[in-house]
PDB file of C-alpha atoms in Angstrom:
ATOM      1  CA  MET A   1      11.862  21.594  19.850  1.00  0.00           C
ATOM      2  CA  GLN A   2      13.701  19.463  17.439  1.00  0.00           C
ATOM      3  CA  GLU A   3      12.272  16.594  19.101  1.00  0.00           C
ATOM      4  CA  VAL A   4       8.594  17.940  19.068  1.00  0.00           C
ATOM      5  CA  LYS A   5       9.046  18.437  14.960  1.00  0.00           C
ATOM      6  CA  ALA A   6      10.473  15.182  14.739  1.00  0.00           C
ATOM      7  CA  ASN A   7       7.442  13.520  16.603  1.00  0.00           C
ATOM      8  CA  ALA A   8       4.946  15.526  14.653  1.00  0.00           C
ATOM      9  CA  SER A   9       6.467  14.413  11.567  1.00  0.00           C
ATOM     10  CA  GLU A  10       6.544  10.776  12.633  1.00  0.00           C
ATOM     11  CA  ASN A  11       3.082  10.944  13.508  1.00  0.00           C
ATOM     12  CA  ALA A  12       1.696  12.361  10.347  1.00  0.00           C
ATOM     13  CA  TRP A  13       3.839  10.029   8.456  1.00  0.00           C
ATOM     14  CA  TYR A  14       2.414   7.165  10.310  1.00  0.00           C
ATOM     15  CA  ILE A  15      -1.234   8.404   9.928  1.00  0.00           C
ATOM     16  CA  LEU A  16      -0.818   8.690   6.320  1.00  0.00           C
ATOM     17  CA  ALA A  17       0.594   5.173   6.023  1.00  0.00           C
ATOM     18  CA  LYS A  18      -2.519   3.895   7.685  1.00  0.00           C
ATOM     19  CA  ILE A  19      -4.682   5.613   5.460  1.00  0.00           C
ATOM     20  CA  ILE A  20      -2.940   4.619   2.366  1.00  0.00           C
ATOM     21  CA  ILE A  21      -2.539   0.932   3.349  1.00  0.00           C
ATOM     22  CA  THR A  22      -6.225   0.800   4.047  1.00  0.00           C
ATOM     23  CA  GLU A  23      -6.931   2.335   0.354  1.00  0.00           C
ATOM     24  CA  VAL A  24      -4.480  -0.105  -1.066  1.00  0.00           C
ATOM     25  CA  ILE A  25      -6.336  -2.796   0.526  1.00  0.00           C
ATOM     26  CA  LEU A  26      -9.917  -1.879  -0.386  1.00  0.00           C
ATOM     27  CA  PHE A  27      -8.981  -1.037  -3.914  1.00  0.00           C
ATOM     28  CA  ASN A  28      -7.220  -4.315  -4.823  1.00  0.00           C
ATOM     29  CA  ARG A  29      -9.676  -6.487  -2.697  1.00  0.00           C
ATOM     30  CA  LYS A  30      -6.595  -8.417  -1.406  1.00  0.00           C
ATOM     31  CA  ARG A  31      -5.589 -10.150   1.837  1.00  0.00           C
ATOM     32  CA  SER A  32      -4.670  -7.496   4.305  1.00  0.00           C
ATOM     33  CA  GLY A  33      -1.421  -9.404   4.931  1.00  0.00           C
ATOM     34  CA  GLU A  34      -0.209  -8.853   1.266  1.00  0.00           C
ATOM     35  CA  ALA A  35      -0.651  -5.268   1.421  1.00  0.00           C
ATOM     36  CA  SER A  36       0.918  -5.149   4.782  1.00  0.00           C
ATOM     37  CA  ARG A  37       4.386  -6.811   3.609  1.00  0.00           C
ATOM     38  CA  ILE A  38       4.663  -4.821   0.460  1.00  0.00           C
ATOM     39  CA  LYS A  39       8.560  -4.213   0.201  1.00  0.00           C
ATOM     40  CA  VAL A  40      10.293  -1.364  -1.103  1.00  0.00           C
ATOM     41  CA  ASP A  41      12.212  -3.281  -3.577  1.00  0.00           C
ATOM     42  CA  ASP A  42       8.768  -4.636  -4.795  1.00  0.00           C
ATOM     43  CA  TYR A  43       7.002  -1.137  -5.084  1.00  0.00           C
ATOM     44  CA  GLN A  44      10.421   0.138  -7.127  1.00  0.00           C
ATOM     45  CA  LYS A  45       9.748  -2.751  -9.614  1.00  0.00           C
ATOM     46  CA  MET A  46       6.302  -0.992 -10.691  1.00  0.00           C
ATOM     47  CA  LYS A  47       5.351  -0.785 -14.221  1.00  0.00           C
ATOM     48  CA  SER A  48       2.231   1.025 -15.765  1.00  0.00           C
ATOM     49  CA  GLY A  49      -0.199  -0.888 -17.564  1.00  0.00           C
ATOM     50  CA  ALA A  50      -0.548  -4.549 -18.557  1.00  0.00           C
ATOM     51  CA  ASP A  51       2.256  -6.599 -19.974  1.00  0.00           C
ATOM     52  CA  VAL A  52       2.511  -7.868 -23.352  1.00  0.00           C
ATOM     53  CA  GLU A  53       1.183 -11.394 -22.644  1.00  0.00           C
ATOM     54  CA  MET A  54      -1.655 -10.241 -20.275  1.00  0.00           C
ATOM     55  CA  ASN A  55      -2.876  -7.856 -22.787  1.00  0.00           C
ATOM     56  CA  LYS A  56      -3.355 -10.430 -25.356  1.00  0.00           C
ATOM     57  CA  GLN A  57      -6.136 -11.565 -23.073  1.00  0.00           C
ATOM     58  CA  LEU A  58      -7.908  -8.542 -22.529  1.00  0.00           C
ATOM     59  CA  SER A  59     -10.579  -6.781 -24.387  1.00  0.00           C
ATOM     60  CA  LYS A  60     -10.042  -3.150 -25.769  1.00  0.00           C
ATOM     61  CA  LEU A  61     -11.861  -1.964 -22.762  1.00  0.00           C
ATOM     62  CA  GLU A  62      -9.728  -3.753 -20.201  1.00  0.00           C
ATOM     63  CA  GLN A  63      -6.682  -2.761 -22.106  1.00  0.00           C
ATOM     64  CA  LYS A  64      -7.685   1.116 -21.711  1.00  0.00           C
ATOM     65  CA  LEU A  65      -8.089   0.571 -18.109  1.00  0.00           C
ATOM     66  CA  CYS A  66      -5.091  -1.127 -17.315  1.00  0.00           C
ATOM     67  CA  SER A  67      -3.173   1.629 -19.427  1.00  0.00           C
ATOM     68  CA  SER A  68      -3.837   4.087 -16.438  1.00  0.00           C
ATOM     69  CA  LEU A  69      -3.053   1.625 -13.616  1.00  0.00           C
ATOM     70  CA  HIS A  70       0.344   1.234 -12.206  1.00  0.00           C
ATOM     71  CA  ARG A  71       1.168  -2.594 -11.132  1.00  0.00           C
ATOM     72  CA  PHE A  72       3.618  -4.307  -9.319  1.00  0.00           C
ATOM     73  CA  GLU A  73       3.814  -7.892  -7.901  1.00  0.00           C
ATOM     74  CA  VAL A  74       4.484  -8.896  -4.130  1.00  0.00           C
ATOM     75  CA  LYS A  75       4.901 -12.723  -2.671  1.00  0.00           C
ATOM     76  CA  GLY A  76       1.583 -13.751  -1.569  1.00  0.00           C
ATOM     77  CA  LYS A  77       0.346 -17.029   0.198  1.00  0.00           C
ATOM     78  CA  ARG A  78       2.388 -20.105  -0.874  1.00  0.00           C
ATOM     79  CA  GLY A  79       4.701 -17.948  -2.475  1.00  0.00           C
ATOM     80  CA  ASN A  80       2.466 -17.199  -5.588  1.00  0.00           C
ATOM     81  CA  LYS A  81       2.739 -13.850  -7.088  1.00  0.00           C
ATOM     82  CA  VAL A  82       0.171 -11.417  -6.407  1.00  0.00           C
ATOM     83  CA  PRO A  83      -0.243  -8.300  -8.484  1.00  0.00           C
ATOM     84  CA  ILE A  84      -1.043  -4.946  -6.685  1.00  0.00           C
ATOM     85  CA  LEU A  85      -2.727  -2.112  -8.552  1.00  0.00           C
ATOM     86  CA  LEU A  86      -2.681   1.714  -7.811  1.00  0.00           C
ATOM     87  CA  ILE A  87      -4.172   4.499  -9.681  1.00  0.00           C
ATOM     88  CA  ASP A  88      -2.165   7.716 -10.250  1.00  0.00           C
ATOM     89  CA  GLU A  89      -3.369   9.488  -7.015  1.00  0.00           C
ATOM     90  CA  MET A  90      -2.513   6.382  -4.831  1.00  0.00           C
ATOM     91  CA  LYS A  91       0.721   6.147  -6.488  1.00  0.00           C
ATOM     92  CA  LYS A  92       1.652   9.717  -5.726  1.00  0.00           C
ATOM     93  CA  ARG A  93       0.649   9.033  -2.044  1.00  0.00           C
ATOM     94  CA  VAL A  94       2.863   6.081  -1.704  1.00  0.00           C
ATOM     95  CA  ASP A  95       5.711   8.042  -3.327  1.00  0.00           C
ATOM     96  CA  ILE A  96       5.100  10.769  -0.531  1.00  0.00           C
ATOM     97  CA  LEU A  97       5.467   8.011   2.061  1.00  0.00           C
ATOM     98  CA  MET A  98       8.869   6.868   0.266  1.00  0.00           C
ATOM     99  CA  GLU A  99      10.111  10.346   0.047  1.00  0.00           C
ATOM    100  CA  TYR A 100       9.591  10.954   3.807  1.00  0.00           C
ATOM    101  CA  ARG A 101      10.632   7.574   5.226  1.00  0.00           C
ATOM    102  CA  ASN A 102      13.802   8.883   6.964  1.00  0.00           C
ATOM    103  CA  THR A 103      12.090  12.059   8.514  1.00  0.00           C
ATOM    104  CA  ALA A 104       9.382   9.800   9.818  1.00  0.00           C
ATOM    105  CA  GLY A 105      12.021   7.998  11.794  1.00  0.00           C
ATOM    106  CA  VAL A 106      11.519   4.641   9.651  1.00  0.00           C
ATOM    107  CA  LEU A 107      14.869   2.620  10.042  1.00  0.00           C
ATOM    108  CA  PRO A 108      16.935   2.130   7.046  1.00  0.00           C
ATOM    109  CA  THR A 109      16.766  -1.499   7.676  1.00  0.00           C
ATOM    110  CA  ASN A 110      12.946  -1.698   7.481  1.00  0.00           C
ATOM    111  CA  PRO A 111      12.047  -3.316   4.027  1.00  0.00           C
ATOM    112  CA  TYR A 112       8.380  -2.609   4.068  1.00  0.00           C
ATOM    113  CA  VAL A 113       6.556   0.327   2.262  1.00  0.00           C
ATOM    114  CA  PHE A 114       4.034   0.481   4.991  1.00  0.00           C
ATOM    115  CA  ALA A 115       6.675   0.596   7.688  1.00  0.00           C
ATOM    116  CA  ILE A 116       6.053   1.336  11.402  1.00  0.00           C
ATOM    117  CA  PRO A 117       8.799   4.283  12.537  1.00  0.00           C
ATOM    118  CA  GLN A 118      11.596   3.152  14.857  1.00  0.00           C
ATOM    119  CA  SER A 119      10.847  -0.545  14.116  1.00  0.00           C
ATOM    120  CA  ASP A 120      11.861  -3.197  11.354  1.00  0.00           C
ATOM    121  CA  ASN A 121       7.939  -4.207  11.424  1.00  0.00           C
ATOM    122  CA  CYS A 122       5.148  -3.252   9.351  1.00  0.00           C
ATOM    123  CA  LEU A 123       1.529  -1.983   9.789  1.00  0.00           C
ATOM    124  CA  ARG A 124      -1.171  -4.379  10.279  1.00  0.00           C
ATOM    125  CA  GLY A 125      -3.534  -3.750   7.400  1.00  0.00           C
ATOM    126  CA  SER A 126      -6.442  -5.558   9.548  1.00  0.00           C
ATOM    127  CA  ASP A 127      -5.838  -3.197  12.175  1.00  0.00           C
ATOM    128  CA  CYS A 128      -6.104  -0.323   9.908  1.00  0.00           C
ATOM    129  CA  LEU A 129      -9.176  -1.630   8.183  1.00  0.00           C
ATOM    130  CA  ARG A 130     -11.148  -2.166  11.553  1.00  0.00           C
ATOM    131  CA  LYS A 131     -10.110   1.370  12.816  1.00  0.00           C
ATOM    132  CA  PHE A 132     -11.413   3.085   9.773  1.00  0.00           C
ATOM    133  CA  ALA A 133     -14.200   1.181   9.410  1.00  0.00           C
ATOM    134  CA  MET A 134     -15.692   2.090  12.914  1.00  0.00           C
ATOM    135  CA  LYS A 135     -14.757   5.513  12.435  1.00  0.00           C
ATOM    136  CA  CYS A 136     -16.684   5.921   9.232  1.00  0.00           C
ATOM    137  CA  GLY A 137     -19.892   5.269  10.700  1.00  0.00           C
ATOM    138  CA  ALA A 138     -20.668   1.981   8.856  1.00  0.00           C
ATOM    139  CA  LYS A 139     -23.846   0.309   9.960  1.00  0.00           C
ATOM    140  CA  HIS A 140     -21.698  -3.150  10.273  1.00  0.00           C
ATOM    141  CA  PRO A 141     -18.148  -2.313  10.448  1.00  0.00           C
ATOM    142  CA  GLU A 142     -17.385  -5.668  11.648  1.00  0.00           C
ATOM    143  CA  ASN A 143     -18.230  -6.910   7.878  1.00  0.00           C
ATOM    144  CA  ILE A 144     -15.355  -4.687   6.525  1.00  0.00           C
ATOM    145  CA  THR A 145     -12.430  -7.381   6.677  1.00  0.00           C
TER     146      THR A 145
END
């Protein structure tokens, strides 16, 4: 019975992770690989709003919008820092993923937020996008990349 319960928890966590990574990719319009490789350490360095230097370059409207977002940076292509933005609801869902990593069977050595349970690898965001593009009934799901 314990094994069935563990498998159900792992499966539910894994499905939620696929949904959230897809949401993060679409909201940020980022390369799927950047979202896939978000590390727990990067996520934990999250800040709310824009930093002081960025705020100087933003209009009042942009400053207001930024105040309602959570931001952290990941390593992008060629080592550049790439910002990832989350709204409150997305952050809450990622926090749930983080809270239940152990219950879901994510190995303590797995550094990724969107981890594959029982592995040191991460989800492939492109696979998740493709899956949900097909399931949502889009007329041209192949164009959602």
